[in-house]
Short mmCIF file of C-alpha atoms in Angstrom, two decimals:
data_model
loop_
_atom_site.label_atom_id
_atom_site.label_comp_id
_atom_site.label_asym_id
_atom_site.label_seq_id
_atom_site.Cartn_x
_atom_site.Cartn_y
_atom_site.Cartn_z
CA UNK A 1 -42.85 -7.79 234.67
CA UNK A 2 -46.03 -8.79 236.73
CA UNK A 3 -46.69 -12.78 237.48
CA UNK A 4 -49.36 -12.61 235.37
CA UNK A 5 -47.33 -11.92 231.59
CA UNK A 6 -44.78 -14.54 233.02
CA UNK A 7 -45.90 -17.03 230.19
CA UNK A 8 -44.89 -14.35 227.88
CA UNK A 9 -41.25 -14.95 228.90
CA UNK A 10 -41.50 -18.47 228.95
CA UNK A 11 -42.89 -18.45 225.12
CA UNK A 12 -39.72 -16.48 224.36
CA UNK A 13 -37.63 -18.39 225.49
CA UNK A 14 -38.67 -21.53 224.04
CA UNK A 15 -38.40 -19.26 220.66
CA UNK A 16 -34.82 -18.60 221.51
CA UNK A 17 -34.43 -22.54 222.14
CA UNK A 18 -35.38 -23.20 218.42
CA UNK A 19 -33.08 -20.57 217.10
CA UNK A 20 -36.33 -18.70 216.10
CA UNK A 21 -35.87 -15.47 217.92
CA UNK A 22 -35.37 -12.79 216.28
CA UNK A 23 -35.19 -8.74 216.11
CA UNK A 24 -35.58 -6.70 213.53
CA UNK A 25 -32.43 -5.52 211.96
CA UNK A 26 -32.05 -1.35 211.55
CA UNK A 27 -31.98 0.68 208.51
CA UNK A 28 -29.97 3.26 209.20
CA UNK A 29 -30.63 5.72 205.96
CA UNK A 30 -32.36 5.49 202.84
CA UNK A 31 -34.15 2.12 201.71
CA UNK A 32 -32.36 1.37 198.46
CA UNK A 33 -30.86 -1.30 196.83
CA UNK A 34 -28.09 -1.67 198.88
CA UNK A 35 -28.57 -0.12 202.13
CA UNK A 36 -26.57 0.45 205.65
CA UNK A 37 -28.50 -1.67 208.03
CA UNK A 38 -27.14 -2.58 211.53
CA UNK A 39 -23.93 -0.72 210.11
CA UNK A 40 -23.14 -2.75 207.85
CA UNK A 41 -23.75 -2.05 203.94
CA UNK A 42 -25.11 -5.00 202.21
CA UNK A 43 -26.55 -6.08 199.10
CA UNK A 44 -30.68 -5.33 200.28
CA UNK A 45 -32.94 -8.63 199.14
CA UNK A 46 -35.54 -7.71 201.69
CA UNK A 47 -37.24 -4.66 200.55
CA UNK A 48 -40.54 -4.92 198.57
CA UNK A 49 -39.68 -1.29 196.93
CA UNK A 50 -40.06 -2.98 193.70
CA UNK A 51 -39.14 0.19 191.36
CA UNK A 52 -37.06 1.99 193.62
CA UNK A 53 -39.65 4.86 193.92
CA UNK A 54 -39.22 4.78 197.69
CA UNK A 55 -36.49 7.21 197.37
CA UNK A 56 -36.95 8.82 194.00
CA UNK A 57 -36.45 12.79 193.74
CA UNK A 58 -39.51 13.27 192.38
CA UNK A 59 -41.54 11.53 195.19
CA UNK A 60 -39.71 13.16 197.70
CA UNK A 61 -40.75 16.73 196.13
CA UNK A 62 -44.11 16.05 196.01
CA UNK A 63 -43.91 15.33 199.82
CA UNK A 64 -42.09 18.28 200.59
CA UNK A 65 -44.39 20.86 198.47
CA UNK A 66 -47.68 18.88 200.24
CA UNK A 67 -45.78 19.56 203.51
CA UNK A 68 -46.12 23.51 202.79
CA UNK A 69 -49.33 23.68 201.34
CA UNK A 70 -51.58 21.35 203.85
CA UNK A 71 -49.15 20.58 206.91
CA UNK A 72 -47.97 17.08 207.94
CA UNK A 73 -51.08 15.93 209.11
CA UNK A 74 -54.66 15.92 207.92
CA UNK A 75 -56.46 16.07 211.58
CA UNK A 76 -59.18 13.63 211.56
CA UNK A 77 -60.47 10.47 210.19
CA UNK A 78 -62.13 10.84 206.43
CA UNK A 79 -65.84 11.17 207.48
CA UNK A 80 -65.51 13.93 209.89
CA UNK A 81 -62.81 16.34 208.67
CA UNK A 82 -59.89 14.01 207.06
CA UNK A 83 -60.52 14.22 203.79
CA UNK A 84 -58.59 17.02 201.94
CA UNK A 85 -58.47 17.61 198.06
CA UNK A 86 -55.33 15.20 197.99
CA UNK A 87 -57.36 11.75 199.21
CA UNK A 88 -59.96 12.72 196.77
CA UNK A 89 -57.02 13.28 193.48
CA UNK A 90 -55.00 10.08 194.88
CA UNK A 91 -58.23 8.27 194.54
CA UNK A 92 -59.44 9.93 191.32
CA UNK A 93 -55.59 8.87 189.96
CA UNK A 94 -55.81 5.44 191.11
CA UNK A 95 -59.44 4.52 190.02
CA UNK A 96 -57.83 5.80 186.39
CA UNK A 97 -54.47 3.72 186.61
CA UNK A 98 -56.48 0.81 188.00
CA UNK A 99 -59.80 1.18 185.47
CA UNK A 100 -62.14 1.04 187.67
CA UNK A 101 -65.05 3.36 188.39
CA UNK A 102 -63.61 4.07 191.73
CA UNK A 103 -60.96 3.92 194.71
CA UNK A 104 -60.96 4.01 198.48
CA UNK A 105 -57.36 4.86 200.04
CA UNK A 106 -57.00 2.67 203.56
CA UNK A 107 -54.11 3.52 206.30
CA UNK A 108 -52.91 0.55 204.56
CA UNK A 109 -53.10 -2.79 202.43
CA UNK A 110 -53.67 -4.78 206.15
CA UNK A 111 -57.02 -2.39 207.33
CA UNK A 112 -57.91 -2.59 203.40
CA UNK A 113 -58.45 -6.45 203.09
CA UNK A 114 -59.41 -7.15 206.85
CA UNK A 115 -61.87 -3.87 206.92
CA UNK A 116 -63.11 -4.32 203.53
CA UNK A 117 -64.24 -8.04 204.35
CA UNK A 118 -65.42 -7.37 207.73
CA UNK A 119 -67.38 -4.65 206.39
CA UNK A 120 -69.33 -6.49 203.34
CA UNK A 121 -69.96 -10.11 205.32
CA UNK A 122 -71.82 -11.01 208.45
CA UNK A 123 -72.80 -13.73 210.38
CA UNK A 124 -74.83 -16.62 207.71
CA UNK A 125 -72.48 -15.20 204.94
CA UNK A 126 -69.42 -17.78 203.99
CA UNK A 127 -66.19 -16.59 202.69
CA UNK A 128 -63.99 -19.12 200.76
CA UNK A 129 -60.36 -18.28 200.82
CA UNK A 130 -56.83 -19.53 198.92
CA UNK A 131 -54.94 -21.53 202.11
CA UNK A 132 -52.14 -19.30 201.33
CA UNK A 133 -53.94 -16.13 201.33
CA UNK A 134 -52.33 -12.92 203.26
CA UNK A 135 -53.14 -12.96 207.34
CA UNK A 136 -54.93 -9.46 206.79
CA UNK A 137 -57.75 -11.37 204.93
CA UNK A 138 -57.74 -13.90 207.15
CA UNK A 139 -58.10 -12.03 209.99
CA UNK A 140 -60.98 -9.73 208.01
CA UNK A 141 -62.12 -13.14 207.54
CA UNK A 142 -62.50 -13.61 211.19
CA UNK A 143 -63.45 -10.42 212.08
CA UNK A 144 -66.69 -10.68 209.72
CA UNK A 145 -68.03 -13.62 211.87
CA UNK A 146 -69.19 -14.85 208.38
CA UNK A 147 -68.52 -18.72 207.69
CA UNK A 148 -64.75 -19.81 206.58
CA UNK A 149 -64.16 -22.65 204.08
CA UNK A 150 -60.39 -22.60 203.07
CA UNK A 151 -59.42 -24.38 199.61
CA UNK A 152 -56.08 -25.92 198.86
CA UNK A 153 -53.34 -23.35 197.49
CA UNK A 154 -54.67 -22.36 193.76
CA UNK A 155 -56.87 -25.69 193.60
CA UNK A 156 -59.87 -25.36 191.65
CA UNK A 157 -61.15 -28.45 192.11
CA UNK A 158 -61.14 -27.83 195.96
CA UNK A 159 -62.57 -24.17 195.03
CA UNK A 160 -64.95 -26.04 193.67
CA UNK A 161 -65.93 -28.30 196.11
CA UNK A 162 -65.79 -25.71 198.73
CA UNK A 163 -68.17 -23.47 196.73
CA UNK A 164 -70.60 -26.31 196.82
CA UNK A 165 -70.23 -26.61 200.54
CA UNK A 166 -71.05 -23.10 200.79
CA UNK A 167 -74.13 -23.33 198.64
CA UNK A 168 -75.24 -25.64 201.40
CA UNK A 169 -74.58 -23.40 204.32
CA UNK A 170 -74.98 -19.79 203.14
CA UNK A 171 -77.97 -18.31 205.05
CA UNK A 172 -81.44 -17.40 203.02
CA UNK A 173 -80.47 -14.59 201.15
CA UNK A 174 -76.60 -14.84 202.41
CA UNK A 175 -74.17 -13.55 200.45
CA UNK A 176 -70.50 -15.74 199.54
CA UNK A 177 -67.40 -14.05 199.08
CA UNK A 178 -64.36 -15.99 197.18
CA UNK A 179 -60.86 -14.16 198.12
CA UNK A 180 -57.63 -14.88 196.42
CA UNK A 181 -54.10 -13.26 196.54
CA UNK A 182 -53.17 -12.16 193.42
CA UNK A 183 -49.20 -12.84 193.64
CA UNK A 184 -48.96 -14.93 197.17
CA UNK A 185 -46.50 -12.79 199.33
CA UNK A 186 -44.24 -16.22 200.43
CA UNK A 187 -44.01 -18.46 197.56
CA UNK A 188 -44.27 -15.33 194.33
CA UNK A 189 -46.55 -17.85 192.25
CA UNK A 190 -49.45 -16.35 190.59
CA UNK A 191 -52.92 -17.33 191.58
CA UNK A 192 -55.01 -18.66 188.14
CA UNK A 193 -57.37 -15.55 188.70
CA UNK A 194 -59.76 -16.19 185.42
CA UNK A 195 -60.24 -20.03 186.74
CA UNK A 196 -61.33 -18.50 190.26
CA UNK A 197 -63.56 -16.14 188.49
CA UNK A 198 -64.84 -18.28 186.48
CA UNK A 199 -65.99 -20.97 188.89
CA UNK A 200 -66.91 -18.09 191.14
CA UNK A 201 -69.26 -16.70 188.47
CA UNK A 202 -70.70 -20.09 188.62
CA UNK A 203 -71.91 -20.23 191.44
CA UNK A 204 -73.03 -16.34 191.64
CA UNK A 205 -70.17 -15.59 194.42
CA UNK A 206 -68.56 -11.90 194.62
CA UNK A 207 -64.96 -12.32 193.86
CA UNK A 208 -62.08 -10.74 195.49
CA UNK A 209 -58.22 -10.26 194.74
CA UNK A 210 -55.65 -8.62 196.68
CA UNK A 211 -52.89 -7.33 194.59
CA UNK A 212 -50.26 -6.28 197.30
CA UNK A 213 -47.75 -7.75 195.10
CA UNK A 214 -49.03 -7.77 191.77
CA UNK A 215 -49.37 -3.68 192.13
CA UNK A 216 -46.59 -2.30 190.12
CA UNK A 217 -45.27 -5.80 189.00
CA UNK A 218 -47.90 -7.65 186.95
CA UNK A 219 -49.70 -6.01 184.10
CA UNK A 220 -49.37 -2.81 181.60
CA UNK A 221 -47.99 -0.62 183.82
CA UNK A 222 -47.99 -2.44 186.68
CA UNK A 223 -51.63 -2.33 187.14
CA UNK A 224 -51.77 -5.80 188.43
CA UNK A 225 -53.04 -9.10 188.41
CA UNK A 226 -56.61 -8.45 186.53
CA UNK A 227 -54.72 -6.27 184.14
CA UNK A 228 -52.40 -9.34 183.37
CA UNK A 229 -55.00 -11.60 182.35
CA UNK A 230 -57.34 -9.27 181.10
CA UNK A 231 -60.02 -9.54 183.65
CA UNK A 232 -61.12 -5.69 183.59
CA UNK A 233 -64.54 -5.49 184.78
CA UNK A 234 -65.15 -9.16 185.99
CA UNK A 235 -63.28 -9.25 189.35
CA UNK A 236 -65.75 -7.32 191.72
CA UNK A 237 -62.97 -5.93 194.72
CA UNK A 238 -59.47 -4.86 194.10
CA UNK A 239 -57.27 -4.65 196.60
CA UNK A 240 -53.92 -3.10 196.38
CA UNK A 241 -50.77 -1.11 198.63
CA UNK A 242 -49.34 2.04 198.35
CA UNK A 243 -46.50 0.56 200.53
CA UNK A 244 -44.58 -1.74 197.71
CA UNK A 245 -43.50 -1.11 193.99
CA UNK A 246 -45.72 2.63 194.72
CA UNK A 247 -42.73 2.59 198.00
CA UNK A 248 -44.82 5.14 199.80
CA UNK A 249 -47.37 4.14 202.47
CA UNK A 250 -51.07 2.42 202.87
CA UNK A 251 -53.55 0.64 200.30
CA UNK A 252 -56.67 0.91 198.92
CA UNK A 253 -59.55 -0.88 197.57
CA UNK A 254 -60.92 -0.47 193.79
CA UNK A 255 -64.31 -1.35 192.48
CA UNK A 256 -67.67 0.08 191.68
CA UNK A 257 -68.58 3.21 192.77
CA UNK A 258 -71.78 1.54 195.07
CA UNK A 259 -69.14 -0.32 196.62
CA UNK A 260 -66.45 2.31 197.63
CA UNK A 261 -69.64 4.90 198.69
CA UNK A 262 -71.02 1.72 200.93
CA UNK A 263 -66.92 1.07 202.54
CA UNK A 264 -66.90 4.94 203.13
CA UNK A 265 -70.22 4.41 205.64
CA UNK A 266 -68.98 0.61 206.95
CA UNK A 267 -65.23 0.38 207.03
CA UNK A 268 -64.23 0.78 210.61
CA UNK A 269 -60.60 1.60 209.34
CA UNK A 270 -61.92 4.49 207.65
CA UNK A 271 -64.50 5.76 210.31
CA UNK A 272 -62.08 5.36 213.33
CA UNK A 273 -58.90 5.72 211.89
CA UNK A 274 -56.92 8.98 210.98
CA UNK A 275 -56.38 9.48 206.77
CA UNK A 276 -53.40 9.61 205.02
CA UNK A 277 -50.53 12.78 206.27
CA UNK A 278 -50.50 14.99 202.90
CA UNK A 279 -46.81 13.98 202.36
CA UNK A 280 -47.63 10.29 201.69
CA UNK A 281 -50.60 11.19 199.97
CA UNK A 282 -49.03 13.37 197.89
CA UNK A 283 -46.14 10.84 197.12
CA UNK A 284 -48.50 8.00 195.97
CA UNK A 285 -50.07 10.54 193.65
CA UNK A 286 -46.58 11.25 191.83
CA UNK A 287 -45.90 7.65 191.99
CA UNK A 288 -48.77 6.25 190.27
CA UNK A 289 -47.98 9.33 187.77
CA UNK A 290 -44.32 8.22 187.01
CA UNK A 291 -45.81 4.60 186.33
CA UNK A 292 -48.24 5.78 184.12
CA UNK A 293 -45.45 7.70 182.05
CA UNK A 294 -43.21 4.88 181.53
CA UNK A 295 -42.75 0.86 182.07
CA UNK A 296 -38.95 1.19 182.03
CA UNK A 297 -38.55 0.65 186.19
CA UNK A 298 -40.99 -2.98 185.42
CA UNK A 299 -39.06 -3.94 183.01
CA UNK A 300 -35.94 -3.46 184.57
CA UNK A 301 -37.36 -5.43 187.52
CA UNK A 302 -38.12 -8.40 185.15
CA UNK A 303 -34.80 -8.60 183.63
CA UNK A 304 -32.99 -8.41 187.50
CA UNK A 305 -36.01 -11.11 188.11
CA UNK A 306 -34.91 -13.12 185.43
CA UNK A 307 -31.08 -13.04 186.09
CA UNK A 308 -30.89 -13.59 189.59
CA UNK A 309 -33.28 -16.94 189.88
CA UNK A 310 -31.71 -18.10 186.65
CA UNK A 311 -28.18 -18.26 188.45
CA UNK A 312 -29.40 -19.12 191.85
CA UNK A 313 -31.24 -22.10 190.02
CA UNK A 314 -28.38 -22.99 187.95
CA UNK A 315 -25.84 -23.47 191.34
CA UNK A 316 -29.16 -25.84 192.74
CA UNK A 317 -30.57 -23.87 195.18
CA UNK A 318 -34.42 -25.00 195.12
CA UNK A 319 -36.45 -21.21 194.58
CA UNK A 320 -40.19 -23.17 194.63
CA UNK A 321 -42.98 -22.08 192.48
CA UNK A 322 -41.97 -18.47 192.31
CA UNK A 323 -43.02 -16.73 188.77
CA UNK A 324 -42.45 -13.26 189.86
CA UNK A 325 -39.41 -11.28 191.76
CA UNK A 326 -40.35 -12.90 195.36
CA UNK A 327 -37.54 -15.39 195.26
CA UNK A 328 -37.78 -18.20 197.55
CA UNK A 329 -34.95 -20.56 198.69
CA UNK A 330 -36.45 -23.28 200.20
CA UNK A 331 -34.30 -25.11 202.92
CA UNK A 332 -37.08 -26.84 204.83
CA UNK A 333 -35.37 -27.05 208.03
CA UNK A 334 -36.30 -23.98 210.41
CA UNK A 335 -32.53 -23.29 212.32
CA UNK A 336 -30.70 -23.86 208.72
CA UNK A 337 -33.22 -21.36 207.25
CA UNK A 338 -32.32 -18.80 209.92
CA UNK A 339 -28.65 -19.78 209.87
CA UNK A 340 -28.29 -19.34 206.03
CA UNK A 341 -30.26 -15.81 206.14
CA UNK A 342 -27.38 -15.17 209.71
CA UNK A 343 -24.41 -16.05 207.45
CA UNK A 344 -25.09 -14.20 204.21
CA UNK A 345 -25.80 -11.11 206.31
CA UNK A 346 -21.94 -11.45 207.63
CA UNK A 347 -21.11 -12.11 203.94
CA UNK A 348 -22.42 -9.07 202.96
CA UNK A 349 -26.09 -9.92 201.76
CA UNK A 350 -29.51 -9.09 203.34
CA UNK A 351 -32.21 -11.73 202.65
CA UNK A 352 -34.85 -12.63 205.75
CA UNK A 353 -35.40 -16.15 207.50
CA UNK A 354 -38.75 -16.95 206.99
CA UNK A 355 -40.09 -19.82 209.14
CA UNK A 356 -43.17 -20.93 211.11
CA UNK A 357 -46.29 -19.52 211.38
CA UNK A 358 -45.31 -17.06 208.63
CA UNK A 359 -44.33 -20.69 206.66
CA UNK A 360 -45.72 -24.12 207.32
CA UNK A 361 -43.32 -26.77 209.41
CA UNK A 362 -41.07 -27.66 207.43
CA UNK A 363 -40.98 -25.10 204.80
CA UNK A 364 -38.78 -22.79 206.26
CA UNK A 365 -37.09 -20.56 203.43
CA UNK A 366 -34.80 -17.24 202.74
CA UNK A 367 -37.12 -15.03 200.90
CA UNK A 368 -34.89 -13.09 198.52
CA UNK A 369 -36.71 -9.85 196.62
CA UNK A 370 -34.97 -8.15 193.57
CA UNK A 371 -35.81 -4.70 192.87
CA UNK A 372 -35.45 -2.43 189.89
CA UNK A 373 -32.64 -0.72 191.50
CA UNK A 374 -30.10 -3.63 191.72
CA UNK A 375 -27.20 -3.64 189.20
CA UNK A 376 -25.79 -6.48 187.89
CA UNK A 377 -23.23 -6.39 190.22
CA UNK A 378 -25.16 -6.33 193.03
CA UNK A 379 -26.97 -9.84 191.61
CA UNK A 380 -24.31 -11.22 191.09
CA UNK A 381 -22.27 -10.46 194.30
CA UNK A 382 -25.67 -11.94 196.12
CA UNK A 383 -25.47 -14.81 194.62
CA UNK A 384 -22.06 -15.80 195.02
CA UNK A 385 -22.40 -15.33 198.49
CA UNK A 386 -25.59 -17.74 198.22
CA UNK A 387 -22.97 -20.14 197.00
CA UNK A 388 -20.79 -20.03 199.83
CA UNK A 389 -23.15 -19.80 202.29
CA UNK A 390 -25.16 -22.61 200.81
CA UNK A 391 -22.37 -24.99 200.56
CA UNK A 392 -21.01 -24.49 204.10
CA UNK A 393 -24.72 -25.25 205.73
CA UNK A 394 -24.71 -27.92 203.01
CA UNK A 395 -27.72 -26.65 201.44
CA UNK A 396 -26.58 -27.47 197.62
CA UNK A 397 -23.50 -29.64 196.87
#
């Protein structure tokens, strides 16, 4: 290592100090509900493959017939020779599913918010944002050079307030931009989308969700968060991934059909980055098509949802504001988080240390996601050892 990335082992090591250091463990198969990873099989509360369509036969066809009829890779990015007939029926499928007029498919949900924002703000534009919102919009945030007001966590008085600021400091003719995750990724609460829209309408701001989380989860079908509070038409960017409850790969932005032609000229992901491999493409098509037929897989993740914070609750393990299947066990201490998350993997039970800068100081946690996929068993097994581990590290008495 040269002199010069010395620091870098120096920051490492002060990570390894705290207890903080960590790799990622190893899959080693398919990405189910309980999984071999690092050779061991465990109980798997880590995934977000919501409705267990990361592995289901029928996704796994459509990848293989894509793979004979347009190759395993489409060549280009979208505006010069990258888009094939597959981008344009995945995006024709999705603007359906997601009632819009029309879709954009990104590499993924990260380039969707951060190229999507960077691409309709500039410098003298202002951009108010949830303080909890996803890092991908906060670093399209940053990447727009537009002004940044950030609003207490699902505060609408502070929304408020910071709206006003912006009023003040927009540019002549500037343009404000209010961003909000639809199900925040850390703490599973729902943001209180028709308050935001509302007070964004207000004040004549364009209004933006991002429903990484909310895809597949919230609304009929799993359409998402303006499908569960019945906010078709007034929320004026959608932005969802392929990657969760779909369980394929990359996300996409939904909208009018102005703005989806205007992100196909401005996006930098999309004019410098290669589309979609037919496989995955293909995939996410026969995904969105198997939520369409049925809700069965949502409601099955509801009832595991329902189950598995009722009993962690009930042996007083604190799980925060979380109202959907993200599951968070707050400890508060950073090394305790990380030594609970240690210990239940030896007991047989995959759920990730979260800590800081994913987490503020002092809000370290085990984030704990149920899928569709998990038996009873399997719930019930993970939260005995939650028990165990708990009371040993003297988390609950």
């Amino acid at each position: 290592m040269s002199e010069a990335l010395r620091f870098l082992a120096e920051e490492l090591e002060k990570l390894k100090a705290q207890g903080l250091f960590r790799l990622p463990r190893v899959v080693q198969g398919r990405q189910r509900a309980r999984a071999v990873i690092d050779g061991r099989e465990v109980v798997n509360l880590s995934s977000n493959n919501y409705l267990g369509l990361a592995t289901h036969p029928r996704l796994q066809e459509a990848a293989r017939r894509a793979v004979e009829s347009h190759g395993v890779g489409s060549g280009a990015v979208r505006t010069i020779a990258g888009t094939q007939d597959l981008h344009q029926t995945l995006e024709e499928v999705l603007a359906r599913f997601k009632r819009t007029e029309a879709v954009l498919v990104y590499q993924s949900g990260f380039t969707a918010n951060a190229g999507t924002v960077a691409a309709i703000l500039a410098p003298g534009d202002v951009v108010v944002s949830d303080e909890l919102n996803h890092a991908s919009i906060i670093d399209g945030c940053r990447l727009s050079r537009a002004t940044i007001k950030v609003y207490p966590h699902a505060d609408m008085e502070g929304l408020r307030q910071k709206l006003e600021e912006a009023r003040r400091d927009v540019r002549e003719g500037g343009r404000t931009l209010v961003v909000t995750d639809g199900v925040f990724s850390m703490d599973g609460d729902i943001a209180p989308l028709p308050d935001v829209v509302r007070i964004a309408r207000e004040f004549g701001a364009i209004t933006m969700v991002d429903d990484a989380h909310a895809s597949g989860v919230l609304g009929d079908h799993g359409r998402g968060s303006v499908d569960h509070w019945g906010l078709h038409g007034q929320v004026d960017i959608q932005v969802g991934t392929l990657s969760k409850a779909v369980g394929v790969l990359g996300g996409y932005v939904a909208g009018s059909r102005t703005l989806i032609e205007y992100l196909l000229q401005r996006a930098r992901p999309i004019l410098f980055s290669t589309s979609h491999p037919p496989a995955v493409t293909a995939a996410c098509i026969e995904a969105i098509h198997l939520m369409e037929e049925s809700d069965e897989l949502i409601r099955r993740l509801w009832e595991n949802t329902r189950l598995f914070q009722a009993e962690l609750r009930a042996r007083g393990f604190d799980t925060g504001r979380s109202q959907t299947p993200i599951t968070p066990v707050i400890v508060g201490e950073e090394t305790k988080a990380m030594a609970l998350s240690d210990q239940l993997f030896q007991e047989g039970v995959f759920a990730q240390g979260i800590a800081y800068p994913t987490v503020p100081r002092g809000k370290a946690r085990v984030r704990a996601i149920v899928t569709a996929e998990h038996s009873q068993a399997d719930l019930e097994e993970a939260v005995a050892a939650f028990a165990r581990v708990g009371k040993r590290l003297g988390i609950i008495g």
